[in-house]
Amino acid sequence: MNMFKRIFAFYYNGFRDMTVGKSLWLIILIKLFIIFFILRLFFFKPDLSDCDSPQQKSDKVIENLLNY
């Protein structure tokens, strides 16, 4: 258990003492939010949501795989 406390303290002190790193991590998190949430809303539509049964979903996936 002492080893886990030392590892946690190591990372905690490292992140606490960062100056430039905090702003870089903030930029990375903002970019990830934009990529995974904002762009997904506008560009990536769920294709399988209009299918009612699992068989229709399966047929649509097979059709898309064979057409590409």
GROMACS .gro file of C-alpha atoms in nm:
model
   68
    1MET     CA    1   0.000   0.000   0.000
    2ASN     CA    2   0.291   0.232   0.070
    3MET     CA    3   0.407   0.192  -0.290
    4PHE     CA    4   0.070   0.315  -0.422
    5LYS     CA    5   0.087   0.621  -0.197
    6ARG     CA    6   0.436   0.702  -0.324
    7ILE     CA    7   0.327   0.663  -0.686
    8PHE     CA    8   0.020   0.881  -0.627
    9ALA     CA    9   0.229   1.145  -0.449
   10PHE     CA   10   0.480   1.141  -0.736
   11TYR     CA   11   0.214   1.213  -0.998
   12TYR     CA   12   0.023   1.454  -0.774
   13ASN     CA   13   0.332   1.665  -0.709
   14GLY     CA   14   0.429   1.649  -1.075
   15PHE     CA   15   0.094   1.778  -1.197
   16ARG     CA   16   0.076   2.037  -0.920
   17ASP     CA   17   0.415   2.185  -1.011
   18MET     CA   18   0.347   2.197  -1.385
   19THR     CA   19   0.304   2.539  -1.539
   20VAL     CA   20   0.296   2.490  -1.915
   21GLY     CA   21   0.172   2.133  -1.889
   22LYS     CA   22  -0.159   2.234  -1.732
   23SER     CA   23  -0.248   2.458  -2.023
   24LEU     CA   24  -0.138   2.192  -2.272
   25TRP     CA   25  -0.355   1.930  -2.102
   26LEU     CA   26  -0.646   2.175  -2.113
   27ILE     CA   27  -0.596   2.221  -2.488
   28ILE     CA   28  -0.582   1.843  -2.538
   29LEU     CA   29  -0.904   1.791  -2.342
   30ILE     CA   30  -1.083   2.066  -2.535
   31LYS     CA   31  -0.974   1.912  -2.866
   32LEU     CA   32  -1.093   1.567  -2.757
   33PHE     CA   33  -1.428   1.713  -2.655
   34ILE     CA   34  -1.465   1.880  -2.994
   35ILE     CA   35  -1.365   1.566  -3.183
   36PHE     CA   36  -1.582   1.319  -2.997
   37PHE     CA   37  -1.890   1.524  -2.911
   38ILE     CA   38  -1.931   1.827  -3.134
   39LEU     CA   39  -1.822   1.673  -3.465
   40ARG     CA   40  -2.017   1.357  -3.395
   41LEU     CA   41  -2.339   1.555  -3.365
   42PHE     CA   42  -2.300   1.721  -3.703
   43PHE     CA   43  -2.110   1.478  -3.926
   44PHE     CA   44  -2.155   1.123  -3.803
   45LYS     CA   45  -2.515   1.013  -3.814
   46PRO     CA   46  -2.618   0.681  -3.666
   47ASP     CA   47  -2.701   0.462  -3.966
   48LEU     CA   48  -2.843   0.170  -3.772
   49SER     CA   49  -3.096   0.372  -3.573
   50ASP     CA   50  -3.356   0.351  -3.850
   51CYS     CA   51  -3.351  -0.032  -3.843
   52ASP     CA   52  -3.615  -0.201  -3.632
   53SER     CA   53  -3.495  -0.557  -3.597
   54PRO     CA   54  -3.151  -0.712  -3.547
   55GLN     CA   55  -3.192  -0.885  -3.883
   56GLN     CA   56  -3.233  -0.551  -4.061
   57LYS     CA   57  -2.926  -0.417  -3.883
   58SER     CA   58  -2.727  -0.722  -3.986
   59ASP     CA   59  -2.839  -0.691  -4.348
   60LYS     CA   60  -2.746  -0.325  -4.357
   61VAL     CA   61  -2.399  -0.391  -4.213
   62ILE     CA   62  -2.337  -0.670  -4.465
   63GLU     CA   63  -2.457  -0.447  -4.749
   64ASN     CA   64  -2.225  -0.164  -4.643
   65LEU     CA   65  -1.927  -0.396  -4.607
   66LEU     CA   66  -1.978  -0.546  -4.952
   67ASN     CA   67  -2.025  -0.210  -5.124
   68TYR     CA   68  -1.692  -0.062  -5.012
   0.00000   0.00000   0.00000
